[in-house]
Short mmCIF file of C-alpha atoms and ligand atoms in Angstrom, two decimals:
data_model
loop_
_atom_site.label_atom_id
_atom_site.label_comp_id
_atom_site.label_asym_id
_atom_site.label_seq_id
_atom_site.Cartn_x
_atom_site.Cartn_y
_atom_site.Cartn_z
CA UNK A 1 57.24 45.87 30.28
CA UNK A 2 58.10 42.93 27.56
CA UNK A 3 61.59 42.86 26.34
CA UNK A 4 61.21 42.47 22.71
CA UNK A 5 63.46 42.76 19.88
CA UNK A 6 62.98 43.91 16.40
CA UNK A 7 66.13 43.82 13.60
CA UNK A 8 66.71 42.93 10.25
CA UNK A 9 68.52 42.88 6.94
CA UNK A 10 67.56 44.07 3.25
CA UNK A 11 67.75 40.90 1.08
CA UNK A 12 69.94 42.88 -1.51
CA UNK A 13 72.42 40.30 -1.43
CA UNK A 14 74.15 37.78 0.62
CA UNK A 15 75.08 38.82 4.44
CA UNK A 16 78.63 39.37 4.76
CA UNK A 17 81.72 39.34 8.06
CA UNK A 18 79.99 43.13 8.48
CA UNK A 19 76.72 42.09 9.19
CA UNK A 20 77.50 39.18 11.11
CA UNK A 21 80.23 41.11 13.76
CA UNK A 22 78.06 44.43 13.50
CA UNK A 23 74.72 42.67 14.40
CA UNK A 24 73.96 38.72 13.49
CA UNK A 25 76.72 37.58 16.41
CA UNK A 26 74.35 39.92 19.02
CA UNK A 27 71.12 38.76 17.93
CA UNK A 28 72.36 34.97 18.36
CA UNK A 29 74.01 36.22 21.89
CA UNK A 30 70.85 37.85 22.63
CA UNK A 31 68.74 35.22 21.29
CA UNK A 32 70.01 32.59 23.72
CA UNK A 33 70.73 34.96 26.66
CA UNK A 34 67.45 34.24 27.96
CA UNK A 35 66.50 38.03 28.40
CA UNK A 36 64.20 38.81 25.87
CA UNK A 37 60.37 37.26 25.94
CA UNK A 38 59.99 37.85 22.12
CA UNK A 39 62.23 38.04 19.03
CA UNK A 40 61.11 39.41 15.41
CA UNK A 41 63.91 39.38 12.85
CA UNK A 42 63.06 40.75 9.46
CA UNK A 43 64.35 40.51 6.19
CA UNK A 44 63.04 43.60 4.93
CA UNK A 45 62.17 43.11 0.86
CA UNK A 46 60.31 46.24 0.41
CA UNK A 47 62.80 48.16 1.94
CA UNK A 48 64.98 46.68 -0.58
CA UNK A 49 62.44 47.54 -3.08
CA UNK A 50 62.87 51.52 -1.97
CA UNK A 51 66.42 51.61 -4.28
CA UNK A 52 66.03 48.37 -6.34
CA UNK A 53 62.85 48.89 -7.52
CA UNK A 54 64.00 47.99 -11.27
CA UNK A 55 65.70 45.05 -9.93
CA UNK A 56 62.45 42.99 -8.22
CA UNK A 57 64.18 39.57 -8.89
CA UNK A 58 67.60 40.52 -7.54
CA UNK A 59 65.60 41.29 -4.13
CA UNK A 60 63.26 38.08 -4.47
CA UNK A 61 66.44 35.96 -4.94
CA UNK A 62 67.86 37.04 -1.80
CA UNK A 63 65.34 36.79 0.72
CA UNK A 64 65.91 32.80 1.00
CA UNK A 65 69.64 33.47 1.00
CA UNK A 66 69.16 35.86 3.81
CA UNK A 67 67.36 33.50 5.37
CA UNK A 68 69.86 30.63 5.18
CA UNK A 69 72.41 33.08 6.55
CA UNK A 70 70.42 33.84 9.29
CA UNK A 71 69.70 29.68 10.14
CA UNK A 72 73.72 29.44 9.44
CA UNK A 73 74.89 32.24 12.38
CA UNK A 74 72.41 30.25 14.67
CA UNK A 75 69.25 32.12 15.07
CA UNK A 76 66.93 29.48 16.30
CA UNK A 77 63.50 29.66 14.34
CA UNK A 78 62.18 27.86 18.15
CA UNK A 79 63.30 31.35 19.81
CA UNK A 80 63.35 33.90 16.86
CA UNK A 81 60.56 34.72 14.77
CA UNK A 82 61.83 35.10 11.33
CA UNK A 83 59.61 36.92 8.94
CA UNK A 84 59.44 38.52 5.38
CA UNK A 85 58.23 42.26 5.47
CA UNK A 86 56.11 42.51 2.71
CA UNK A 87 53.61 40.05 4.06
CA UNK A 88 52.57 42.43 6.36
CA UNK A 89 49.95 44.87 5.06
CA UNK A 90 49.57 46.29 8.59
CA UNK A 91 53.15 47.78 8.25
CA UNK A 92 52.80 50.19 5.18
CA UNK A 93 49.44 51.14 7.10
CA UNK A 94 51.48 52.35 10.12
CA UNK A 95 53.95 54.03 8.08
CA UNK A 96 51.08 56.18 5.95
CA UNK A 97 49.89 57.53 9.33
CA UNK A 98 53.31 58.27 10.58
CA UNK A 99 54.13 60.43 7.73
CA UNK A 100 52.05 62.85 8.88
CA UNK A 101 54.11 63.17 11.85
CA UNK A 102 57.71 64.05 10.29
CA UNK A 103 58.79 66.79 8.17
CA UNK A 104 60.56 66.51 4.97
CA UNK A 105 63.41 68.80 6.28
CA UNK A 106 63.91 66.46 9.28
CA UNK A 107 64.12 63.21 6.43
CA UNK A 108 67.12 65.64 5.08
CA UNK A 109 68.75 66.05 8.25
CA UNK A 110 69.33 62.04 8.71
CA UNK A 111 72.85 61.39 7.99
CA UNK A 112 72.56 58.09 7.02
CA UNK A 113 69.92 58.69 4.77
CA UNK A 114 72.28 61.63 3.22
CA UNK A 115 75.18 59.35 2.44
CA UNK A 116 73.45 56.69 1.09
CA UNK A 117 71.85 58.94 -1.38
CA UNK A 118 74.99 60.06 -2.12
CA UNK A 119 76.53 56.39 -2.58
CA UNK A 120 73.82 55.82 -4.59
CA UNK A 121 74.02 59.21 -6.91
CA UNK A 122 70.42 59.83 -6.74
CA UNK A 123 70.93 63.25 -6.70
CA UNK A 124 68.30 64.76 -7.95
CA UNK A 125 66.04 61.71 -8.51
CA UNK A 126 65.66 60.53 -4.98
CA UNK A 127 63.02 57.52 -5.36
CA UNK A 128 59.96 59.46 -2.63
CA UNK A 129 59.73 55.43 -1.11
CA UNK A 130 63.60 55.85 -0.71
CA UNK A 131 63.75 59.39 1.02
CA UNK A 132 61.28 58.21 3.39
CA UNK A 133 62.33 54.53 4.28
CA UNK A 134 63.21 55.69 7.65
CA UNK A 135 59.00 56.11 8.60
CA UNK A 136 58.88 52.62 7.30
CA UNK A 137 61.59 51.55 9.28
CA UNK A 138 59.81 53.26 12.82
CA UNK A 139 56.61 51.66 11.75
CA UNK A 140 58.51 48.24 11.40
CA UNK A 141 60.37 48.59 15.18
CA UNK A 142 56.87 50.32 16.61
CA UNK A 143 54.48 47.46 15.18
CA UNK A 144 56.43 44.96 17.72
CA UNK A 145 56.56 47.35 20.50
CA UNK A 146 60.72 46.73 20.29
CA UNK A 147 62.41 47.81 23.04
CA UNK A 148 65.93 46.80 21.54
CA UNK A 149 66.86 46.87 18.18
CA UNK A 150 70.47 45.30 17.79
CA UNK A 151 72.05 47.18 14.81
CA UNK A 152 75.37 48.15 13.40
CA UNK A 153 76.46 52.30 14.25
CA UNK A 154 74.77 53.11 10.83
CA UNK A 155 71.88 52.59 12.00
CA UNK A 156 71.80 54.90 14.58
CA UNK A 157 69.81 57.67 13.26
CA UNK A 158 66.98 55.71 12.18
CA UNK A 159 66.44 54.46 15.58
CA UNK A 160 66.61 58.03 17.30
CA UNK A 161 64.10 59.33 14.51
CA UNK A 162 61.74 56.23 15.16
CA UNK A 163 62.23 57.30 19.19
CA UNK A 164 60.82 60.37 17.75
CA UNK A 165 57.95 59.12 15.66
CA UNK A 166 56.65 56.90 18.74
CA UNK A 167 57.07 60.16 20.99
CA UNK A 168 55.42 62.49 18.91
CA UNK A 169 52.19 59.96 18.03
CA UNK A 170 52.17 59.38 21.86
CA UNK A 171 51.98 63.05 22.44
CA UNK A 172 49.25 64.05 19.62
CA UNK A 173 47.42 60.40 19.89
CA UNK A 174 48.01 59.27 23.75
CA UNK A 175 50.26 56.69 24.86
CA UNK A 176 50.40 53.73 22.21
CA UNK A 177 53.94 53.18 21.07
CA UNK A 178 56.69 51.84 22.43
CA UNK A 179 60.26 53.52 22.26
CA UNK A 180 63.35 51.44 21.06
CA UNK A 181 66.85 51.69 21.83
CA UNK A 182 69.82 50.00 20.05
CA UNK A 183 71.82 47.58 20.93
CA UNK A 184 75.26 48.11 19.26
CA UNK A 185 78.05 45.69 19.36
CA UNK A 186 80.28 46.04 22.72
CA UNK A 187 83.24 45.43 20.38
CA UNK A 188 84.54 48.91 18.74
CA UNK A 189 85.84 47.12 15.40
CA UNK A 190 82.80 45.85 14.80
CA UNK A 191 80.56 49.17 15.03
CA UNK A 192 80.94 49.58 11.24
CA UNK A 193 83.47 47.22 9.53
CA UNK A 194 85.43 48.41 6.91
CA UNK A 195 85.89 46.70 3.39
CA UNK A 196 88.28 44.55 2.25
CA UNK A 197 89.49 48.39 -0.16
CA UNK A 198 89.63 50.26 3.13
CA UNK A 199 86.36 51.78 2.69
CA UNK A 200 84.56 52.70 5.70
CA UNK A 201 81.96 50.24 5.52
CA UNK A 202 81.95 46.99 4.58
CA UNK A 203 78.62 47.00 2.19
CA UNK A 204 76.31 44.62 -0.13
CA UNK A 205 75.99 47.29 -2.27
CA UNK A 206 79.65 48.23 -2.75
CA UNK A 207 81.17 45.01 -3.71
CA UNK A 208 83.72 44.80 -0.95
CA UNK A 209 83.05 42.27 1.64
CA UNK A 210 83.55 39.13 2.46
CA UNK A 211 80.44 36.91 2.68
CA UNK A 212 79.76 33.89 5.30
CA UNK A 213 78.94 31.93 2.10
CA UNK A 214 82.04 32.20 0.61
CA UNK A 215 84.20 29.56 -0.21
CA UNK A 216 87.83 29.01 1.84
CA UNK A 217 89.73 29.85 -1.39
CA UNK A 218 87.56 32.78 -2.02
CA UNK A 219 88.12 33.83 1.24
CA UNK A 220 91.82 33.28 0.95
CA UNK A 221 92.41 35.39 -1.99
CA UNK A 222 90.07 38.49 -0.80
CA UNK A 223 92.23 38.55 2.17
CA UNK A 224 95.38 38.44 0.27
CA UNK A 225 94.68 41.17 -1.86
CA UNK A 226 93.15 43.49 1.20
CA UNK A 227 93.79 46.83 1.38
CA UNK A 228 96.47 47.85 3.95
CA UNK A 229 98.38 50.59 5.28
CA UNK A 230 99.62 52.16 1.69
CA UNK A 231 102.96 53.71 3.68
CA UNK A 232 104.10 50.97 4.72
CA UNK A 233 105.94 49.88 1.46
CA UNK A 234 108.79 47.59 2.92
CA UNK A 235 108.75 44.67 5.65
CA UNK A 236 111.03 47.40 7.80
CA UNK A 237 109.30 50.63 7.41
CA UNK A 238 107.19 51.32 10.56
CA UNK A 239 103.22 50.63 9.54
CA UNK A 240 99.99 52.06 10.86
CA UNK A 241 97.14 49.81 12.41
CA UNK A 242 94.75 52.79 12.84
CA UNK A 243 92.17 52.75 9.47
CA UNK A 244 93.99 49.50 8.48
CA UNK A 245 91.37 47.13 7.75
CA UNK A 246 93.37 43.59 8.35
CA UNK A 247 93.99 44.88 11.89
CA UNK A 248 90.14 45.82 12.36
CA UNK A 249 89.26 42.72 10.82
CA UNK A 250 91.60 41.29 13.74
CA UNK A 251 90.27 43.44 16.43
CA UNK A 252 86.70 41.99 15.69
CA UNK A 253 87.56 38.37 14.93
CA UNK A 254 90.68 37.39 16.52
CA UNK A 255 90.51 35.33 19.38
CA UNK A 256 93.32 35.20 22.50
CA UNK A 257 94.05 30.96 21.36
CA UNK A 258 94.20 31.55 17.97
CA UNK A 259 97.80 33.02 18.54
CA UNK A 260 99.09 29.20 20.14
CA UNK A 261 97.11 27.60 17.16
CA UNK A 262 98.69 30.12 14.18
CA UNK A 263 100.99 32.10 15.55
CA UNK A 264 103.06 31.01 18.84
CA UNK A 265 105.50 33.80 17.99
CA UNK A 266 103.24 36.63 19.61
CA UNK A 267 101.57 36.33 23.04
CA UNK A 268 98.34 38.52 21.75
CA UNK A 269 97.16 41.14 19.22
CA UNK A 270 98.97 44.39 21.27
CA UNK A 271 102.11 42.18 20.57
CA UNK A 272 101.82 42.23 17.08
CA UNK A 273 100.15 45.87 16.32
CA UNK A 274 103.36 46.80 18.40
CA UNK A 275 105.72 44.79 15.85
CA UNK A 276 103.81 46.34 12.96
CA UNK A 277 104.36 49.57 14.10
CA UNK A 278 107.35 49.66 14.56
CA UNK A 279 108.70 47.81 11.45
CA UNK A 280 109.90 44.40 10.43
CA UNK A 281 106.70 42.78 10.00
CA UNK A 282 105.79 41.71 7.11
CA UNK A 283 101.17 42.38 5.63
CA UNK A 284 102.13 38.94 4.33
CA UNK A 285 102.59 37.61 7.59
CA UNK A 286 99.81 39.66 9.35
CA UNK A 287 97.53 38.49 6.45
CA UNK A 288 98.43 34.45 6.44
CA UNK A 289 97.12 34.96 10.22
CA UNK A 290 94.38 37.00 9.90
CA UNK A 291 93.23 34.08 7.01
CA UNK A 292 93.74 31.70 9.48
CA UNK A 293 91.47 33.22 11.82
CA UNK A 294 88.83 33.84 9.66
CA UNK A 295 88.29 30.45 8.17
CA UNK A 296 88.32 28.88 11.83
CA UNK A 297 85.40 31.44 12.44
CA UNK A 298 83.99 31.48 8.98
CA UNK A 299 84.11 27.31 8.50
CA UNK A 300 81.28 26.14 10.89
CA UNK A 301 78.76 29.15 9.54
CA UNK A 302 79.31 27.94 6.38
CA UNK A 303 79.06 24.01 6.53
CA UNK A 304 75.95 24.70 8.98
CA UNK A 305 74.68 26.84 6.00
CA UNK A 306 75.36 23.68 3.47
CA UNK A 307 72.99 21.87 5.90
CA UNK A 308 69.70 23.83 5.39
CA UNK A 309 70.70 24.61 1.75
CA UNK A 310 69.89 21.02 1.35
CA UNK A 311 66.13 21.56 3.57
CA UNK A 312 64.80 24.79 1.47
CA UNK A 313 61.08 23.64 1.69
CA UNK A 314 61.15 23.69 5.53
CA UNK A 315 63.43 27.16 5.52
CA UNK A 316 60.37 28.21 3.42
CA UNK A 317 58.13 27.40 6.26
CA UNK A 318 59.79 28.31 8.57
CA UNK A 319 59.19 32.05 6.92
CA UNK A 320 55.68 31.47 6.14
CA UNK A 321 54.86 30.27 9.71
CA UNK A 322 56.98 33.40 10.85
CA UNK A 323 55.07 35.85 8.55
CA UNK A 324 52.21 34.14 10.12
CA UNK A 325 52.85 34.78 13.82
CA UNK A 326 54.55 38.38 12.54
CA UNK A 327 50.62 39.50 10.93
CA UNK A 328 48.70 38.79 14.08
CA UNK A 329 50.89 41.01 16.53
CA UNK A 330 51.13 43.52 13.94
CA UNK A 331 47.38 43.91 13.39
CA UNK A 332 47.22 44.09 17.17
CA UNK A 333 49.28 47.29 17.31
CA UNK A 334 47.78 48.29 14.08
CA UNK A 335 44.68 48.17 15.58
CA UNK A 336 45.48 50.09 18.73
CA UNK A 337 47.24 52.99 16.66
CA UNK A 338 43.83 52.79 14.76
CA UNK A 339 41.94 52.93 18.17
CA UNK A 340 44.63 56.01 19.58
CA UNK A 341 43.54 57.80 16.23
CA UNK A 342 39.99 57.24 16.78
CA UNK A 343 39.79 56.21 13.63
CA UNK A 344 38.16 52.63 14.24
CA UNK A 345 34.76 53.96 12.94
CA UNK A 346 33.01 50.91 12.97
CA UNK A 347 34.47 49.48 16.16
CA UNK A 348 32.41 52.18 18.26
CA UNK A 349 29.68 53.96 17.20
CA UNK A 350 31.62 57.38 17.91
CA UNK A 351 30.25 58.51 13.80
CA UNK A 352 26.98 58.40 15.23
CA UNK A 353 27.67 60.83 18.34
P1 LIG B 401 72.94 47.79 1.56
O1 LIG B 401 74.24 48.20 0.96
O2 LIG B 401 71.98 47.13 0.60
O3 LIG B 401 72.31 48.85 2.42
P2 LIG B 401 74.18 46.73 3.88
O4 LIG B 401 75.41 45.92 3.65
O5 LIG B 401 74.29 48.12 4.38
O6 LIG B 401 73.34 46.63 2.55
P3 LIG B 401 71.84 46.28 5.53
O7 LIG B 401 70.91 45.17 5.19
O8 LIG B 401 71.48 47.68 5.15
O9 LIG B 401 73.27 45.91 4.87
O10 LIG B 401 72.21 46.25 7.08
C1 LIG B 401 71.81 45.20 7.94
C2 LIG B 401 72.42 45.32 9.32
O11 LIG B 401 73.83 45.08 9.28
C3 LIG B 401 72.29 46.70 9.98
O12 LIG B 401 72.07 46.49 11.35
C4 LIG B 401 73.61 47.36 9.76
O13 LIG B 401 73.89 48.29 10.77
C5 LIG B 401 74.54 46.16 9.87
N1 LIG B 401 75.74 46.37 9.03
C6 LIG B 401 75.79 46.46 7.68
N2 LIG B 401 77.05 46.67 7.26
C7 LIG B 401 77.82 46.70 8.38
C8 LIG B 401 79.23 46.88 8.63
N3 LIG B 401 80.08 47.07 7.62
N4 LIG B 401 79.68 46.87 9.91
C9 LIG B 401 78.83 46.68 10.95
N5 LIG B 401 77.50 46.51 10.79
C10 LIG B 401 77.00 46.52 9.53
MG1 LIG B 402 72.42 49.43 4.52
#
């Protein structure tokens, strides 16, 4: 069977350290691993649409600044196909006929879908496009026969329900679908990366991330006001790393050299989370490093990012030749859903029998 991976991002802002640790760093590894025969990443505007749907600009904005963040990580348009999700009608198509195999009280049951509706206070006005993104989303992974979709821990839930869609059409239609697995990150930190207030995840929507467009200053003074371990009031009094985002932020980012290039004083990172906890180190301290760390990672994203800021037109086709090349395998499962269905009345004369 083909390898092929399907993943993507909702253009409802800028992509920030969260997205980049908790999926953009293991599509790029992925990407030029050599493994996978095809590679669809989507930036998924009508998705977007599902709780913006006042706000069409704020999502139209974004979907070349998702793009450039995309170019800036390195996915390589050569090896990745990069594509825009509303250009392709066959997708809503899928997702009508899935519908029909999911219950509402299973669209309750998906945690993911329960706390964002909660973040959001919907409450009782759940948009019906919002409460049911996660058919869209199968329909999305099952129109590229993905067997991998590389995803942050959130995300988890919508892939086991689209396992279930593609099992359940396979069982009622005959084998047709493909289904995915994830691919989360093999580093625990960066599962689901916590905000700079200590939040549990790091999120567009929240306000409280830092974004690979951001400028070193900016970057600088986000860090320096992170949240940290609120006991630990004094340089001496022993601190906590556990739920203490600057050491998270360490765990995911901090490499073994940058300690001889910032910090000769420690030998690694269990050196220093050892010093922390048991006193006399100062977040100041902990913080100038962890700044230091970031901009040597952040710096290269963001001048590569500079670079095709300055190309637009050809980022532009890059997504309209990927939207292209996105359509035609699309209608190909489209079709064979269709054809599964036996609803391809006048591709056979079956009306006539
Ligand atoms: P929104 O708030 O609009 O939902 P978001 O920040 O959650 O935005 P998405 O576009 O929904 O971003 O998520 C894109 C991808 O990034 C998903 O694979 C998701 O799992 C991953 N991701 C998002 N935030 C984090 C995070 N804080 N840590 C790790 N992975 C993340
Ligand atoms: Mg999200």
């Amino acid at each position: 069977m083909k390898q092929i991976i399907l993943t993507g991002d909702r253009p409802t802002g800028r992509l920030h350290v969260g997205h980049y640790v908790g999926s953009l760093k293991e599509r790029v590894r992925l990407q030029n691993s050599g493994t996978y025969d095809e590679i669809f990443i989507m930036i998924a505007d009508a998705q977007a649409l599902t709780d913006n749907a006042e706000q069409p600009e704020k999502v139209r904005q974004n979907i070349m600044q998702v793009a450039l963040d995309y170019l800036a990580c390195g996915i390589d348009p050569e090896k990745s196909c990069i594509f825009i999700q509303s250009m392709i009608p066959q997708l809503p198509e899928l997702a009508f006929y899935y519908m029909n195999l999911v219950s509402v009280a299973r669209l309750q049951r998906n945690p993911t879908v329960k706390s964002e509706i909660k973040q959001r206070k919907f409450e009782a006005s759940i948009p019906v496009g919002f409460f049911c993104y996660p058919i869209s989303q199968a329909a999305d992974i099952t129109a590229f026969n993905a067997t991998a979709v590389p995803a942050g821990e959130d995300q988890e839930p919508m892939i086991e329900q689209a396992r279930e869609i593609a099992r359940k059409f396979n069982e009622v239609y005959g084998e047709t679908l493909v289904e995915p697995n994830i691919v989360l990150p093999s580093n625990e930190a960066s599962l689901r990366l916590p905000g700079t207030d200590g939040k549990a995840k790091m999120s567009k929507s929240l306000g409280n991330g830092i974004y690979l467009s951001d400028e070193p200053d900016v970057i600088k003074s986000k860090i320096m006001s992170m949240y940290t371990d609120p006991t630990h009031l004094r340089k001496d009094d022993p601190g906590h790393v556990e739920g203490n985002p600057v050491f998270t932020y360490l765990d995911a980012f901090c490499r073994p050299e940058y300690f001889g290039e910032f910090l000769s004083e420690y030998e690694n990172l269990d050196e220093l989370k050892a010093h922390y906890e048991r006193g006399g180190l100062g977040d100041v301290t902990v913080k100038k490093f962890l700044n230091n760390v970031m901009q040597s990672e952040l710096g290269p994203i963001r001048e590569r990012r500079k670079e095709w800021e300055a190309r637009l037109p050809e980022v532009l086709e890059i997504l309209k030749e990927g939207s292209k090349k996105a359509e035609q395998t699309a209608a190909e499962t489209l079709a064979k859903v269709r054809s599964s269905m036996k609803i391809d009345y006048f591709d056979n004369d079956n009306l006539l029998k």
